[in-house]
Tab-separated table of C-alpha atoms in Angstrom:
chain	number	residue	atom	x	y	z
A	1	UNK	CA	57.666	-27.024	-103.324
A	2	UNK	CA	55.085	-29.133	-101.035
A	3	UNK	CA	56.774	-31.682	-98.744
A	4	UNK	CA	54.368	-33.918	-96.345
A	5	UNK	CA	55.645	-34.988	-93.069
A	6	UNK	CA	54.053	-36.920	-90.452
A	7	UNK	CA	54.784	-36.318	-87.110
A	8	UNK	CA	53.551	-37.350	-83.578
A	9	UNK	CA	50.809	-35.374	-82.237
A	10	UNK	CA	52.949	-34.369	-79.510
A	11	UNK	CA	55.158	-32.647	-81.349
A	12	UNK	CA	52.786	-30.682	-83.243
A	13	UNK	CA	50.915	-29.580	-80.426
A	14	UNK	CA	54.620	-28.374	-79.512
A	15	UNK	CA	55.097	-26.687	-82.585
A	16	UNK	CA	51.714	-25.636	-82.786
A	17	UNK	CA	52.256	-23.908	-79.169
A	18	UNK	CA	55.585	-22.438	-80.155
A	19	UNK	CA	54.384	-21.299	-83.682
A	20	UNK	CA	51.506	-19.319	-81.821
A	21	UNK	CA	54.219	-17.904	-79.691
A	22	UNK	CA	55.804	-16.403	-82.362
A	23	UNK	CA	52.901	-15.557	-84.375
A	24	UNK	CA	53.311	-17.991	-87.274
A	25	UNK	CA	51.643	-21.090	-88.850
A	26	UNK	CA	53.308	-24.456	-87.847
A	27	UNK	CA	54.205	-24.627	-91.282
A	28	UNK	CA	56.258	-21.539	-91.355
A	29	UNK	CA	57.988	-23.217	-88.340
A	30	UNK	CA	58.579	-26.465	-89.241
A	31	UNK	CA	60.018	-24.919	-92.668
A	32	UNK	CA	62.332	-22.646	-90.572
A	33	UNK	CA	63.802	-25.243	-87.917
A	34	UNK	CA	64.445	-27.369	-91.600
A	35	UNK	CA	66.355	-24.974	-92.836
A	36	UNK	CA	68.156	-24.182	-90.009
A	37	UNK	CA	69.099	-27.747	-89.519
A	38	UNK	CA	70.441	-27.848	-93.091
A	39	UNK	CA	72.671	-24.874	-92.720
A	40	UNK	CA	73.716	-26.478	-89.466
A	41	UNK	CA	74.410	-29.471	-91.363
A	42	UNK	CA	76.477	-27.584	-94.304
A	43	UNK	CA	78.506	-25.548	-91.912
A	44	UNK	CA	79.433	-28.759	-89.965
A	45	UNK	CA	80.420	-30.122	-93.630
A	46	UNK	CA	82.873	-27.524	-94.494
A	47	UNK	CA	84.712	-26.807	-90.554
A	48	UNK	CA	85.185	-31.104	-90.894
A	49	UNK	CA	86.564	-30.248	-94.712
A	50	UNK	CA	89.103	-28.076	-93.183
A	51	UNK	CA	90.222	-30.083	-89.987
A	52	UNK	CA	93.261	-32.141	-90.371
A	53	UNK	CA	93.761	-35.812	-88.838
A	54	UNK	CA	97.460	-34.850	-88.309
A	55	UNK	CA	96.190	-31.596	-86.269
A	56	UNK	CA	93.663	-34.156	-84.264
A	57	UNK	CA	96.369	-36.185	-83.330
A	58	UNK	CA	98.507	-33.597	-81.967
A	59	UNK	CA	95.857	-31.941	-79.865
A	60	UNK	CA	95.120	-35.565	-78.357
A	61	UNK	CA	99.102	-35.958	-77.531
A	62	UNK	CA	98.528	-33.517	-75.148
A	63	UNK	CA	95.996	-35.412	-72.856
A	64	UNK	CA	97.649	-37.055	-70.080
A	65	UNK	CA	96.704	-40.779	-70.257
A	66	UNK	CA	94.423	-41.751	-67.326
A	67	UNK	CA	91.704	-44.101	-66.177
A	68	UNK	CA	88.847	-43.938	-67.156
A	69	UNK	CA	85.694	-42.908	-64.464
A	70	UNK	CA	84.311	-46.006	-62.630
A	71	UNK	CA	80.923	-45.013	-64.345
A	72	UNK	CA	82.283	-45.512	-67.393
A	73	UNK	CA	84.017	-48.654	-67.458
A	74	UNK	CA	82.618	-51.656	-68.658
């Protein structure tokens, strides 16, 4: 299959840069760091699928309360 992206010239010269790095076409790269971002994607998918709210809860129980950095406060 034949997708066409468009992306910034910045990033291709990136990927163009990296690609010659690794001696192979932008294409090959761009379809690689895809991929990898889907299986990335699916594995997040399933660990979420087998977390439990209850679990969640009980892990955050056992946070002392406290305030929160000055940075961070509205």
């Amino acid at each position: 299959m034949n997708l066409t992206i468009s992306v910034s010239q910045e990033l291709y010269q990136r990927a163009a840069e990296i690609a010659a790095a690794e001696n192979v076409s932008v294409e090959d790269l761009f379809a690689a760091a895809f991929e990898e971002r889907v299986l990335e994607f699916e594995r997040l998918k399933e660990k979420a699928a087998s977390g439990s709210y209850e679990r969640f809860r009980q892990v955050m129980a056992k946070i002392p309360p406290a305030e929160p950095a000055e940075y961070d406060r509205p």
